[in-house]
PDB file of C-alpha atoms in Angstrom:
ATOM      1  CA  UNK U  22     -35.513 -35.949  45.944  1.00  0.00           C
ATOM      2  CA  UNK U  23     -33.353 -34.704  48.776  1.00  0.00           C
ATOM      3  CA  UNK U  24     -30.562 -34.004  46.364  1.00  0.00           C
ATOM      4  CA  UNK U  25     -32.776 -32.184  44.172  1.00  0.00           C
ATOM      5  CA  UNK U  26     -34.210 -30.049  46.892  1.00  0.00           C
ATOM      6  CA  UNK U  27     -30.569 -29.292  48.066  1.00  0.00           C
ATOM      7  CA  UNK U  28     -29.598 -28.244  44.604  1.00  0.00           C
ATOM      8  CA  UNK U  29     -32.669 -26.106  44.223  1.00  0.00           C
ATOM      9  CA  UNK U  30     -31.785 -24.432  47.618  1.00  0.00           C
ATOM     10  CA  UNK U  31     -28.161 -23.912  46.584  1.00  0.00           C
ATOM     11  CA  UNK U  32     -29.125 -22.329  43.292  1.00  0.00           C
ATOM     12  CA  UNK U  33     -31.682 -20.148  45.089  1.00  0.00           C
ATOM     13  CA  UNK U  34     -28.941 -19.065  47.574  1.00  0.00           C
ATOM     14  CA  UNK U  35     -26.401 -18.369  44.753  1.00  0.00           C
ATOM     15  CA  UNK U  36     -28.986 -16.258  42.987  1.00  0.00           C
ATOM     16  CA  UNK U  37     -29.750 -14.431  46.110  1.00  0.00           C
ATOM     17  CA  UNK U  38     -26.095 -13.580  46.763  1.00  0.00           C
ATOM     18  CA  UNK U  39     -25.557 -12.552  43.127  1.00  0.00           C
ATOM     19  CA  UNK U  40     -28.594 -10.358  43.365  1.00  0.00           C
ATOM     20  CA  UNK U  41     -27.369  -8.743  46.571  1.00  0.00           C
ATOM     21  CA  UNK U  42     -23.949  -8.318  45.018  1.00  0.00           C
ATOM     22  CA  UNK U  43     -25.258  -6.736  41.829  1.00  0.00           C
ATOM     23  CA  UNK U  44     -23.427  -3.285  41.540  1.00  0.00           C
ATOM     24  CA  UNK U  45     -25.519  -0.205  40.893  1.00  0.00           C
ATOM     25  CA  UNK U  46     -24.934   3.440  40.014  1.00  0.00           C
ATOM     26  CA  UNK U  47     -27.983   5.669  39.955  1.00  0.00           C
ATOM     27  CA  UNK U  48     -29.143   7.351  36.847  1.00  0.00           C
ATOM     28  CA  UNK U  49     -28.563  11.074  36.524  1.00  0.00           C
ATOM     29  CA  UNK U  50     -32.177  11.959  35.675  1.00  0.00           C
ATOM     30  CA  UNK U  51     -31.343  15.617  35.073  1.00  0.00           C
ATOM     31  CA  UNK U  52     -28.660  14.802  32.379  1.00  0.00           C
ATOM     32  CA  UNK U  53     -29.295  16.009  28.998  1.00  0.00           C
ATOM     33  CA  UNK U  54     -26.709  15.803  26.112  1.00  0.00           C
ATOM     34  CA  UNK U  55     -26.430  19.051  24.049  1.00  0.00           C
ATOM     35  CA  UNK U  56     -28.207  18.921  20.742  1.00  0.00           C
ATOM     36  CA  UNK U  57     -26.422  21.686  18.767  1.00  0.00           C
ATOM     37  CA  UNK U  58     -25.190  20.888  15.280  1.00  0.00           C
ATOM     38  CA  UNK U  59     -21.370  20.987  16.168  1.00  0.00           C
ATOM     39  CA  UNK U  60     -22.017  18.436  18.866  1.00  0.00           C
ATOM     40  CA  UNK U  61     -23.943  16.169  16.715  1.00  0.00           C
ATOM     41  CA  UNK U  62     -21.365  16.225  14.152  1.00  0.00           C
ATOM     42  CA  UNK U  63     -18.659  15.438  16.605  1.00  0.00           C
ATOM     43  CA  UNK U  64     -20.794  12.535  17.802  1.00  0.00           C
ATOM     44  CA  UNK U  65     -21.207  11.222  14.298  1.00  0.00           C
ATOM     45  CA  UNK U  66     -17.444  11.203  13.800  1.00  0.00           C
ATOM     46  CA  UNK U  67     -16.845   9.419  17.175  1.00  0.00           C
ATOM     47  CA  UNK U  68     -19.559   6.843  16.545  1.00  0.00           C
ATOM     48  CA  UNK U  69     -18.634   6.014  12.967  1.00  0.00           C
ATOM     49  CA  UNK U  70     -14.868   6.555  12.827  1.00  0.00           C
ATOM     50  CA  UNK U  71     -13.454   6.263  16.406  1.00  0.00           C
ATOM     51  CA  UNK U  72     -15.689   4.249  18.842  1.00  0.00           C
ATOM     52  CA  UNK U  73     -16.595   1.856  15.946  1.00  0.00           C
ATOM     53  CA  UNK U  74     -20.058   1.389  17.023  1.00  0.00           C
ATOM     54  CA  UNK U  75     -21.152  -0.138  13.693  1.00  0.00           C
ATOM     55  CA  UNK U  76     -18.570  -2.972  14.085  1.00  0.00           C
ATOM     56  CA  UNK U  77     -21.030  -4.686  16.416  1.00  0.00           C
ATOM     57  CA  UNK U  78     -24.358  -2.743  15.998  1.00  0.00           C
ATOM     58  CA  UNK U  79     -24.957  -3.589  12.360  1.00  0.00           C
ATOM     59  CA  UNK U  80     -25.421  -6.571  10.159  1.00  0.00           C
ATOM     60  CA  UNK U  81     -21.834  -7.261   8.759  1.00  0.00           C
ATOM     61  CA  UNK U  82     -21.359  -8.983   5.507  1.00  0.00           C
ATOM     62  CA  UNK U  83     -18.273 -11.135   5.650  1.00  0.00           C
ATOM     63  CA  UNK U  84     -18.513 -12.099   2.063  1.00  0.00           C
ATOM     64  CA  UNK U  85     -16.473  -8.909   1.631  1.00  0.00           C
ATOM     65  CA  UNK U  86     -13.104  -7.748   3.252  1.00  0.00           C
ATOM     66  CA  UNK U  87     -13.464  -6.638   6.869  1.00  0.00           C
ATOM     67  CA  UNK U  88     -17.284  -7.474   6.943  1.00  0.00           C
ATOM     68  CA  UNK U  89     -18.814  -3.988   5.924  1.00  0.00           C
ATOM     69  CA  UNK U  90     -22.320  -3.404   7.243  1.00  0.00           C
ATOM     70  CA  UNK U  91     -25.165  -4.478   5.003  1.00  0.00           C
ATOM     71  CA  UNK U  92     -26.645  -1.340   3.512  1.00  0.00           C
ATOM     72  CA  UNK U  93     -29.018   0.302   5.880  1.00  0.00           C
ATOM     73  CA  UNK U  94     -28.218  -1.828   8.803  1.00  0.00           C
ATOM     74  CA  UNK U  95     -25.981   0.676  10.722  1.00  0.00           C
ATOM     75  CA  UNK U  96     -27.514   1.050  14.278  1.00  0.00           C
ATOM     76  CA  UNK U  97     -29.501  -2.143  14.020  1.00  0.00           C
ATOM     77  CA  UNK U  98     -28.974  -5.077  16.442  1.00  0.00           C
ATOM     78  CA  UNK U  99     -25.938  -6.841  15.317  1.00  0.00           C
ATOM     79  CA  UNK U 100     -23.276  -9.356  16.332  1.00  0.00           C
ATOM     80  CA  UNK U 101     -24.112 -12.154  18.627  1.00  0.00           C
ATOM     81  CA  UNK U 102     -21.340 -13.188  20.943  1.00  0.00           C
ATOM     82  CA  UNK U 103     -21.571 -16.749  22.078  1.00  0.00           C
ATOM     83  CA  UNK U 104     -19.526 -19.822  22.919  1.00  0.00           C
ATOM     84  CA  UNK U 105     -17.190 -19.439  19.870  1.00  0.00           C
ATOM     85  CA  UNK U 106     -16.071 -16.184  21.597  1.00  0.00           C
ATOM     86  CA  UNK U 107     -15.790 -17.714  24.997  1.00  0.00           C
ATOM     87  CA  UNK U 108     -19.125 -16.629  26.181  1.00  0.00           C
ATOM     88  CA  UNK U 109     -21.514 -19.212  27.688  1.00  0.00           C
ATOM     89  CA  UNK U 110     -24.699 -18.214  26.062  1.00  0.00           C
ATOM     90  CA  UNK U 111     -25.784 -15.556  23.603  1.00  0.00           C
ATOM     91  CA  UNK U 112     -25.042 -11.784  23.801  1.00  0.00           C
ATOM     92  CA  UNK U 113     -26.565  -9.789  20.925  1.00  0.00           C
ATOM     93  CA  UNK U 114     -25.593  -6.173  20.299  1.00  0.00           C
ATOM     94  CA  UNK U 115     -28.855  -4.340  20.689  1.00  0.00           C
ATOM     95  CA  UNK U 116     -30.486  -1.848  18.406  1.00  0.00           C
ATOM     96  CA  UNK U 117     -29.159   1.739  18.841  1.00  0.00           C
ATOM     97  CA  UNK U 118     -32.001   3.425  16.961  1.00  0.00           C
ATOM     98  CA  UNK U 119     -35.271   4.648  18.764  1.00  0.00           C
ATOM     99  CA  UNK U 120     -36.711   1.242  18.177  1.00  0.00           C
ATOM    100  CA  UNK U 121     -34.860   0.322  21.313  1.00  0.00           C
ATOM    101  CA  UNK U 122     -33.471   3.613  22.817  1.00  0.00           C
ATOM    102  CA  UNK U 123     -36.596   5.585  22.218  1.00  0.00           C
ATOM    103  CA  UNK U 124     -37.856   5.381  25.815  1.00  0.00           C
ATOM    104  CA  UNK U 125     -34.349   5.788  27.389  1.00  0.00           C
ATOM    105  CA  UNK U 126     -33.479   9.083  28.926  1.00  0.00           C
ATOM    106  CA  UNK U 127     -30.135  10.622  28.153  1.00  0.00           C
ATOM    107  CA  UNK U 128     -28.885   9.619  31.624  1.00  0.00           C
ATOM    108  CA  UNK U 129     -29.850   6.006  31.150  1.00  0.00           C
ATOM    109  CA  UNK U 130     -27.834   5.955  27.703  1.00  0.00           C
ATOM    110  CA  UNK U 131     -24.905   7.656  29.509  1.00  0.00           C
ATOM    111  CA  UNK U 132     -24.938   5.098  32.335  1.00  0.00           C
ATOM    112  CA  UNK U 133     -24.943   2.184  29.768  1.00  0.00           C
ATOM    113  CA  UNK U 134     -22.139   3.789  27.828  1.00  0.00           C
ATOM    114  CA  UNK U 135     -19.579   4.523  30.618  1.00  0.00           C
ATOM    115  CA  UNK U 136     -20.820   2.396  33.624  1.00  0.00           C
ATOM    116  CA  UNK U 137     -22.126  -0.745  31.844  1.00  0.00           C
ATOM    117  CA  UNK U 138     -25.556  -0.812  33.368  1.00  0.00           C
ATOM    118  CA  UNK U 139     -28.703  -1.263  31.138  1.00  0.00           C
ATOM    119  CA  UNK U 140     -31.940   0.636  31.517  1.00  0.00           C
ATOM    120  CA  UNK U 141     -33.295  -1.823  34.080  1.00  0.00           C
ATOM    121  CA  UNK U 142     -29.903  -1.752  35.970  1.00  0.00           C
ATOM    122  CA  UNK U 143     -28.537  -5.261  35.010  1.00  0.00           C
ATOM    123  CA  UNK U 144     -24.895  -5.294  34.290  1.00  0.00           C
ATOM    124  CA  UNK U 145     -23.628  -5.623  30.703  1.00  0.00           C
ATOM    125  CA  UNK U 146     -20.713  -7.825  29.813  1.00  0.00           C
ATOM    126  CA  UNK U 147     -17.377  -6.152  28.846  1.00  0.00           C
ATOM    127  CA  UNK U 148     -18.062  -7.303  25.358  1.00  0.00           C
ATOM    128  CA  UNK U 149     -19.678  -3.814  25.476  1.00  0.00           C
ATOM    129  CA  UNK U 150     -16.547  -1.750  26.147  1.00  0.00           C
ATOM    130  CA  UNK U 151     -17.923   0.675  28.648  1.00  0.00           C
ATOM    131  CA  UNK U 152     -14.565   0.796  30.424  1.00  0.00           C
ATOM    132  CA  UNK U 153     -12.956   2.367  27.242  1.00  0.00           C
ATOM    133  CA  UNK U 154     -15.907   4.698  26.688  1.00  0.00           C
ATOM    134  CA  UNK U 155     -15.592   5.869  30.243  1.00  0.00           C
ATOM    135  CA  UNK U 156     -12.264   7.441  29.762  1.00  0.00           C
ATOM    136  CA  UNK U 157     -13.807   9.698  27.072  1.00  0.00           C
ATOM    137  CA  UNK U 158     -14.334  13.299  27.979  1.00  0.00           C
ATOM    138  CA  UNK U 159     -17.812  14.292  29.288  1.00  0.00           C
ATOM    139  CA  UNK U 160     -18.200  16.340  26.083  1.00  0.00           C
ATOM    140  CA  UNK U 161     -17.430  13.392  23.901  1.00  0.00           C
ATOM    141  CA  UNK U 162     -19.825  11.140  25.644  1.00  0.00           C
ATOM    142  CA  UNK U 163     -22.540  13.721  25.280  1.00  0.00           C
ATOM    143  CA  UNK U 164     -21.711  14.022  21.566  1.00  0.00           C
ATOM    144  CA  UNK U 165     -22.248  10.346  21.073  1.00  0.00           C
ATOM    145  CA  UNK U 166     -25.590  10.456  22.752  1.00  0.00           C
ATOM    146  CA  UNK U 167     -26.570  13.585  20.748  1.00  0.00           C
ATOM    147  CA  UNK U 168     -25.834  11.684  17.444  1.00  0.00           C
ATOM    148  CA  UNK U 169     -27.494   8.471  18.573  1.00  0.00           C
ATOM    149  CA  UNK U 170     -30.634  10.584  19.025  1.00  0.00           C
ATOM    150  CA  UNK U 171     -30.606  11.510  15.413  1.00  0.00           C
ATOM    151  CA  UNK U 172     -30.629   7.925  13.955  1.00  0.00           C
ATOM    152  CA  UNK U 173     -33.815   6.829  12.013  1.00  0.00           C
ATOM    153  CA  UNK U 174     -35.866   4.166  13.566  1.00  0.00           C
ATOM    154  CA  UNK U 175     -35.053   0.807  12.348  1.00  0.00           C
ATOM    155  CA  UNK U 176     -37.522  -1.701  14.088  1.00  0.00           C
ATOM    156  CA  UNK U 177     -36.691  -5.368  14.166  1.00  0.00           C
ATOM    157  CA  UNK U 178     -37.374  -8.361  16.546  1.00  0.00           C
ATOM    158  CA  UNK U 179     -35.344  -7.964  19.664  1.00  0.00           C
ATOM    159  CA  UNK U 180     -32.784 -10.723  19.946  1.00  0.00           C
ATOM    160  CA  UNK U 181     -32.906 -12.321  23.364  1.00  0.00           C
ATOM    161  CA  UNK U 182     -29.944 -12.084  25.701  1.00  0.00           C
ATOM    162  CA  UNK U 183     -29.258 -15.617  27.197  1.00  0.00           C
ATOM    163  CA  UNK U 184     -26.457 -16.285  29.675  1.00  0.00           C
ATOM    164  CA  UNK U 185     -25.899 -19.830  30.915  1.00  0.00           C
ATOM    165  CA  UNK U 186     -25.233 -20.796  34.472  1.00  0.00           C
ATOM    166  CA  UNK U 187     -22.931 -19.780  36.243  1.00  0.00           C
ATOM    167  CA  UNK U 188     -22.205 -16.794  33.929  1.00  0.00           C
ATOM    168  CA  UNK U 189     -25.778 -15.500  34.401  1.00  0.00           C
ATOM    169  CA  UNK U 190     -24.895 -15.148  38.164  1.00  0.00           C
ATOM    170  CA  UNK U 191     -21.227 -14.000  37.746  1.00  0.00           C
ATOM    171  CA  UNK U 192     -22.269 -11.136  35.470  1.00  0.00           C
ATOM    172  CA  UNK U 193     -24.210  -9.641  38.367  1.00  0.00           C
ATOM    173  CA  UNK U 194     -21.084  -9.406  40.398  1.00  0.00           C
ATOM    174  CA  UNK U 195     -18.865  -7.700  37.789  1.00  0.00           C
ATOM    175  CA  UNK U 196     -17.393  -4.601  39.324  1.00  0.00           C
ATOM    176  CA  UNK U 197     -18.325  -1.254  38.007  1.00  0.00           C
ATOM    177  CA  UNK U 198     -17.044   2.202  38.839  1.00  0.00           C
ATOM    178  CA  UNK U 199     -17.770   5.802  38.021  1.00  0.00           C
ATOM    179  CA  UNK U 200     -16.315   6.833  34.726  1.00  0.00           C
ATOM    180  CA  UNK U 201     -12.829   8.437  34.866  1.00  0.00           C
ATOM    181  CA  UNK U 202     -13.397  10.935  32.118  1.00  0.00           C
ATOM    182  CA  UNK U 203     -10.205  12.382  30.722  1.00  0.00           C
ATOM    183  CA  UNK U 204      -9.965  15.888  29.092  1.00  0.00           C
ATOM    184  CA  UNK U 205      -9.701  15.437  25.304  1.00  0.00           C
ATOM    185  CA  UNK U 206      -6.146  16.483  24.284  1.00  0.00           C
ATOM    186  CA  UNK U 207      -5.946  19.006  21.390  1.00  0.00           C
ATOM    187  CA  UNK U 208      -3.376  17.124  19.396  1.00  0.00           C
ATOM    188  CA  UNK U 209      -0.060  15.219  19.330  1.00  0.00           C
ATOM    189  CA  UNK U 210       0.944  11.914  20.868  1.00  0.00           C
ATOM    190  CA  UNK U 211      -1.463  12.538  23.888  1.00  0.00           C
ATOM    191  CA  UNK U 212      -4.305  12.958  21.446  1.00  0.00           C
ATOM    192  CA  UNK U 213      -3.334   9.728  19.812  1.00  0.00           C
ATOM    193  CA  UNK U 214      -3.376   7.756  22.981  1.00  0.00           C
ATOM    194  CA  UNK U 215      -6.812   9.189  23.784  1.00  0.00           C
ATOM    195  CA  UNK U 216      -8.185   7.963  20.396  1.00  0.00           C
ATOM    196  CA  UNK U 217      -6.405   4.611  20.647  1.00  0.00           C
ATOM    197  CA  UNK U 218      -8.022   3.936  23.980  1.00  0.00           C
ATOM    198  CA  UNK U 219     -11.570   4.983  22.899  1.00  0.00           C
ATOM    199  CA  UNK U 220     -11.202   2.788  19.752  1.00  0.00           C
ATOM    200  CA  UNK U 221     -10.154  -0.178  21.890  1.00  0.00           C
ATOM    201  CA  UNK U 222      -6.906  -0.839  20.042  1.00  0.00           C
ATOM    202  CA  UNK U 223      -5.200  -2.339  23.103  1.00  0.00           C
ATOM    203  CA  UNK U 224      -7.987  -4.878  23.533  1.00  0.00           C
ATOM    204  CA  UNK U 225      -7.877  -6.199  20.007  1.00  0.00           C
ATOM    205  CA  UNK U 226      -4.072  -5.978  19.511  1.00  0.00           C
ATOM    206  CA  UNK U 227      -2.903  -7.471  22.789  1.00  0.00           C
ATOM    207  CA  UNK U 228      -2.966 -11.135  24.033  1.00  0.00           C
ATOM    208  CA  UNK U 229      -5.343 -11.701  26.879  1.00  0.00           C
ATOM    209  CA  UNK U 230      -4.702 -13.856  29.823  1.00  0.00           C
ATOM    210  CA  UNK U 231      -7.180 -16.597  31.211  1.00  0.00           C
ATOM    211  CA  UNK U 232      -9.225 -13.742  32.920  1.00  0.00           C
ATOM    212  CA  UNK U 233      -9.739 -12.251  29.485  1.00  0.00           C
ATOM    213  CA  UNK U 234      -7.600  -9.385  30.650  1.00  0.00           C
ATOM    214  CA  UNK U 235      -4.786  -7.693  28.726  1.00  0.00           C
ATOM    215  CA  UNK U 236      -1.327  -9.097  29.362  1.00  0.00           C
ATOM    216  CA  UNK U 237       0.370  -5.922  30.597  1.00  0.00           C
ATOM    217  CA  UNK U 238       3.805  -7.007  29.264  1.00  0.00           C
ATOM    218  CA  UNK U 239       2.524  -7.533  25.716  1.00  0.00           C
ATOM    219  CA  UNK U 240       0.274  -4.421  25.040  1.00  0.00           C
ATOM    220  CA  UNK U 241      -0.041  -4.012  21.228  1.00  0.00           C
ATOM    221  CA  UNK U 242       1.980  -7.135  20.612  1.00  0.00           C
ATOM    222  CA  UNK U 243      -0.841  -8.848  18.663  1.00  0.00           C
ATOM    223  CA  UNK U 244      -1.925 -12.450  19.006  1.00  0.00           C
ATOM    224  CA  UNK U 245      -5.524 -11.965  20.152  1.00  0.00           C
ATOM    225  CA  UNK U 246      -7.554 -14.768  18.576  1.00  0.00           C
ATOM    226  CA  UNK U 247     -10.716 -14.005  16.671  1.00  0.00           C
ATOM    227  CA  UNK U 248     -13.147 -16.189  14.899  1.00  0.00           C
ATOM    228  CA  UNK U 249     -14.455 -15.542  11.344  1.00  0.00           C
ATOM    229  CA  UNK U 250     -17.900 -16.906  10.169  1.00  0.00           C
ATOM    230  CA  UNK U 251     -17.574 -20.699   9.621  1.00  0.00           C
ATOM    231  CA  UNK U 252     -15.160 -20.992  12.508  1.00  0.00           C
ATOM    232  CA  UNK U 253     -12.028 -19.841  10.712  1.00  0.00           C
ATOM    233  CA  UNK U 254      -9.458 -18.141  12.914  1.00  0.00           C
ATOM    234  CA  UNK U 255      -7.571 -14.917  12.615  1.00  0.00           C
ATOM    235  CA  UNK U 256      -5.067 -13.221  15.029  1.00  0.00           C
ATOM    236  CA  UNK U 257      -4.507  -9.514  15.438  1.00  0.00           C
ATOM    237  CA  UNK U 258      -1.009  -8.274  14.264  1.00  0.00           C
ATOM    238  CA  UNK U 259       1.752  -6.761  16.369  1.00  0.00           C
ATOM    239  CA  UNK U 260       1.430  -2.918  16.089  1.00  0.00           C
ATOM    240  CA  UNK U 261       4.366  -2.064  18.487  1.00  0.00           C
ATOM    241  CA  UNK U 262       7.344  -0.210  16.780  1.00  0.00           C
ATOM    242  CA  UNK U 263       9.277  -3.437  16.687  1.00  0.00           C
ATOM    243  CA  UNK U 264      11.234  -3.308  13.302  1.00  0.00           C
ATOM    244  CA  UNK U 265      11.002  -6.974  12.578  1.00  0.00           C
ATOM    245  CA  UNK U 266       7.568  -8.105  13.824  1.00  0.00           C
ATOM    246  CA  UNK U 267       5.671  -4.905  14.230  1.00  0.00           C
ATOM    247  CA  UNK U 268       5.288  -1.544  12.459  1.00  0.00           C
ATOM    248  CA  UNK U 269       8.716  -0.211  13.308  1.00  0.00           C
ATOM    249  CA  UNK U 270       9.794   0.283   9.793  1.00  0.00           C
ATOM    250  CA  UNK U 271       6.507   1.978   8.705  1.00  0.00           C
ATOM    251  CA  UNK U 272       6.776   5.709   7.821  1.00  0.00           C
ATOM    252  CA  UNK U 273       3.991   8.025   8.848  1.00  0.00           C
ATOM    253  CA  UNK U 274       2.977   8.206   5.248  1.00  0.00           C
ATOM    254  CA  UNK U 275       2.684   4.488   4.957  1.00  0.00           C
ATOM    255  CA  UNK U 276       0.681   4.072   8.094  1.00  0.00           C
ATOM    256  CA  UNK U 277      -1.849   6.813   7.010  1.00  0.00           C
ATOM    257  CA  UNK U 278      -1.995   5.499   3.518  1.00  0.00           C
ATOM    258  CA  UNK U 279      -2.916   2.041   4.903  1.00  0.00           C
ATOM    259  CA  UNK U 280      -6.095   3.500   6.464  1.00  0.00           C
ATOM    260  CA  UNK U 281      -7.053   5.774   3.508  1.00  0.00           C
ATOM    261  CA  UNK U 282      -6.745   2.875   1.077  1.00  0.00           C
ATOM    262  CA  UNK U 283      -9.740   1.288   2.813  1.00  0.00           C
ATOM    263  CA  UNK U 284     -12.052   4.141   2.160  1.00  0.00           C
ATOM    264  CA  UNK U 285     -14.800   3.843  -0.532  1.00  0.00           C
ATOM    265  CA  UNK U 286     -17.743   1.528  -0.831  1.00  0.00           C
ATOM    266  CA  UNK U 287     -16.328  -0.262  -3.952  1.00  0.00           C
ATOM    267  CA  UNK U 288     -13.134  -1.306  -2.229  1.00  0.00           C
ATOM    268  CA  UNK U 289     -14.866  -2.602   0.885  1.00  0.00           C
ATOM    269  CA  UNK U 290     -17.328  -4.539  -1.189  1.00  0.00           C
ATOM    270  CA  UNK U 291     -14.679  -6.440  -3.276  1.00  0.00           C
ATOM    271  CA  UNK U 292     -15.356 -10.193  -3.120  1.00  0.00           C
ATOM    272  CA  UNK U 293     -12.636 -11.998  -1.193  1.00  0.00           C
ATOM    273  CA  UNK U 294     -10.192 -14.193  -3.169  1.00  0.00           C
ATOM    274  CA  UNK U 295     -10.678 -16.725  -0.392  1.00  0.00           C
ATOM    275  CA  UNK U 296     -12.896 -16.699   2.702  1.00  0.00           C
ATOM    276  CA  UNK U 297      -9.943 -17.592   4.963  1.00  0.00           C
ATOM    277  CA  UNK U 298      -8.244 -14.387   4.098  1.00  0.00           C
ATOM    278  CA  UNK U 299     -10.818 -12.068   5.728  1.00  0.00           C
ATOM    279  CA  UNK U 300     -10.307  -9.780   8.729  1.00  0.00           C
ATOM    280  CA  UNK U 301     -12.465  -8.757  11.705  1.00  0.00           C
ATOM    281  CA  UNK U 302     -10.705  -5.451  11.725  1.00  0.00           C
ATOM    282  CA  UNK U 303     -13.475  -3.022  10.887  1.00  0.00           C
ATOM    283  CA  UNK U 304     -11.532  -1.075   8.330  1.00  0.00           C
ATOM    284  CA  UNK U 305     -14.710   0.555   7.151  1.00  0.00           C
ATOM    285  CA  UNK U 306     -14.690   2.269  10.579  1.00  0.00           C
ATOM    286  CA  UNK U 307     -11.180   3.392  11.010  1.00  0.00           C
ATOM    287  CA  UNK U 308     -10.679   4.281   7.470  1.00  0.00           C
ATOM    288  CA  UNK U 309     -12.847   7.310   8.086  1.00  0.00           C
ATOM    289  CA  UNK U 310     -10.427   8.766  10.784  1.00  0.00           C
ATOM    290  CA  UNK U 311      -9.151  12.141   9.749  1.00  0.00           C
ATOM    291  CA  UNK U 312      -5.552  12.393   8.661  1.00  0.00           C
ATOM    292  CA  UNK U 313      -4.542  14.597  11.597  1.00  0.00           C
ATOM    293  CA  UNK U 314      -5.863  12.034  13.977  1.00  0.00           C
ATOM    294  CA  UNK U 315      -4.166   9.125  12.195  1.00  0.00           C
ATOM    295  CA  UNK U 316      -0.912  11.087  12.490  1.00  0.00           C
ATOM    296  CA  UNK U 317      -1.274  11.446  16.228  1.00  0.00           C
ATOM    297  CA  UNK U 318      -2.172   7.844  16.617  1.00  0.00           C
ATOM    298  CA  UNK U 319       1.049   6.997  14.674  1.00  0.00           C
ATOM    299  CA  UNK U 320       3.098   9.163  17.022  1.00  0.00           C
ATOM    300  CA  UNK U 321       1.564   7.391  20.001  1.00  0.00           C
ATOM    301  CA  UNK U 322       2.168   3.916  18.749  1.00  0.00           C
ATOM    302  CA  UNK U 323       5.748   4.714  17.799  1.00  0.00           C
ATOM    303  CA  UNK U 324       6.339   5.869  21.371  1.00  0.00           C
ATOM    304  CA  UNK U 325       5.339   2.520  22.674  1.00  0.00           C
ATOM    305  CA  UNK U 326       7.851  -0.149  23.789  1.00  0.00           C
ATOM    306  CA  UNK U 327       9.016  -2.433  20.953  1.00  0.00           C
ATOM    307  CA  UNK U 328       8.012  -5.954  21.499  1.00  0.00           C
ATOM    308  CA  UNK U 329       9.492  -8.950  19.395  1.00  0.00           C
ATOM    309  CA  UNK U 330       6.182 -10.989  18.721  1.00  0.00           C
ATOM    310  CA  UNK U 331       5.755 -12.902  15.608  1.00  0.00           C
ATOM    311  CA  UNK U 332       2.124 -13.579  14.866  1.00  0.00           C
ATOM    312  CA  UNK U 333       0.531 -16.220  12.649  1.00  0.00           C
ATOM    313  CA  UNK U 334      -2.393 -14.326  11.174  1.00  0.00           C
ATOM    314  CA  UNK U 335      -4.321 -17.359  10.166  1.00  0.00           C
ATOM    315  CA  UNK U 336      -3.641 -20.073  12.595  1.00  0.00           C
ATOM    316  CA  UNK U 337      -4.937 -23.560  11.793  1.00  0.00           C
TER     317      UNK U 337
END
């Protein structure tokens, strides 16, 4: 009994410390994203082709290559991240339509996007990449919010967020900071780097250390492990300009054609020859990038340090 009481006291103490350490950033109650057609159109492009929101916030169908969204599920609650991804518990991607965000202010949505704090102030896990959205320009963040406001309501049961001990306490102490908004470059290599960071390319195409942080010496070298439905594994490829193991021998035309070839509903919905040959890369998102943006991304990647890194795409 004494041991149980001591354990309960220790747990209560841990919870109290975690609550006291929970970071906070106030909501800008006066903030309102622009609603003009040009801003909404820009937001649509960012959401659907750059930030890749539907990669998580949709019901993806992995019977087909790259798991395109089931028709009409864009913006609905989507992928659940759990133990198979190294998370103790279950983290569902929430609904982005008015069914969930309808009573959120623009300031609350902005804080969630760039600071990682939900409407009630609880911290989100970095599965929601608020750090990469926090580098987006203020105008681009506003455009994303403006477009989300135009989505049709798609009601559904709200999936529960469940984090196991001690992650349920650790998440409350995750550091947050004010967004470091960059000015959006007009074009060229700098523009490519801006888009690459918002799209999260370094996070998927770099190996992570035990803290789940990018290994600085191997950025873009591939080797990040992902799980396909059924527990199959796939690793991200090397996209440094290494000529042997990366994309160093790719011409600009080949690079752009790789993305453009993934456009079109019929191609994305072609049945797989074998389930193990699928990809978590949301080609249905990035295939919609404009050709000039793909050209700038190519310039940026080709300016990176070549890294010799052979990656086994489908490890056993």
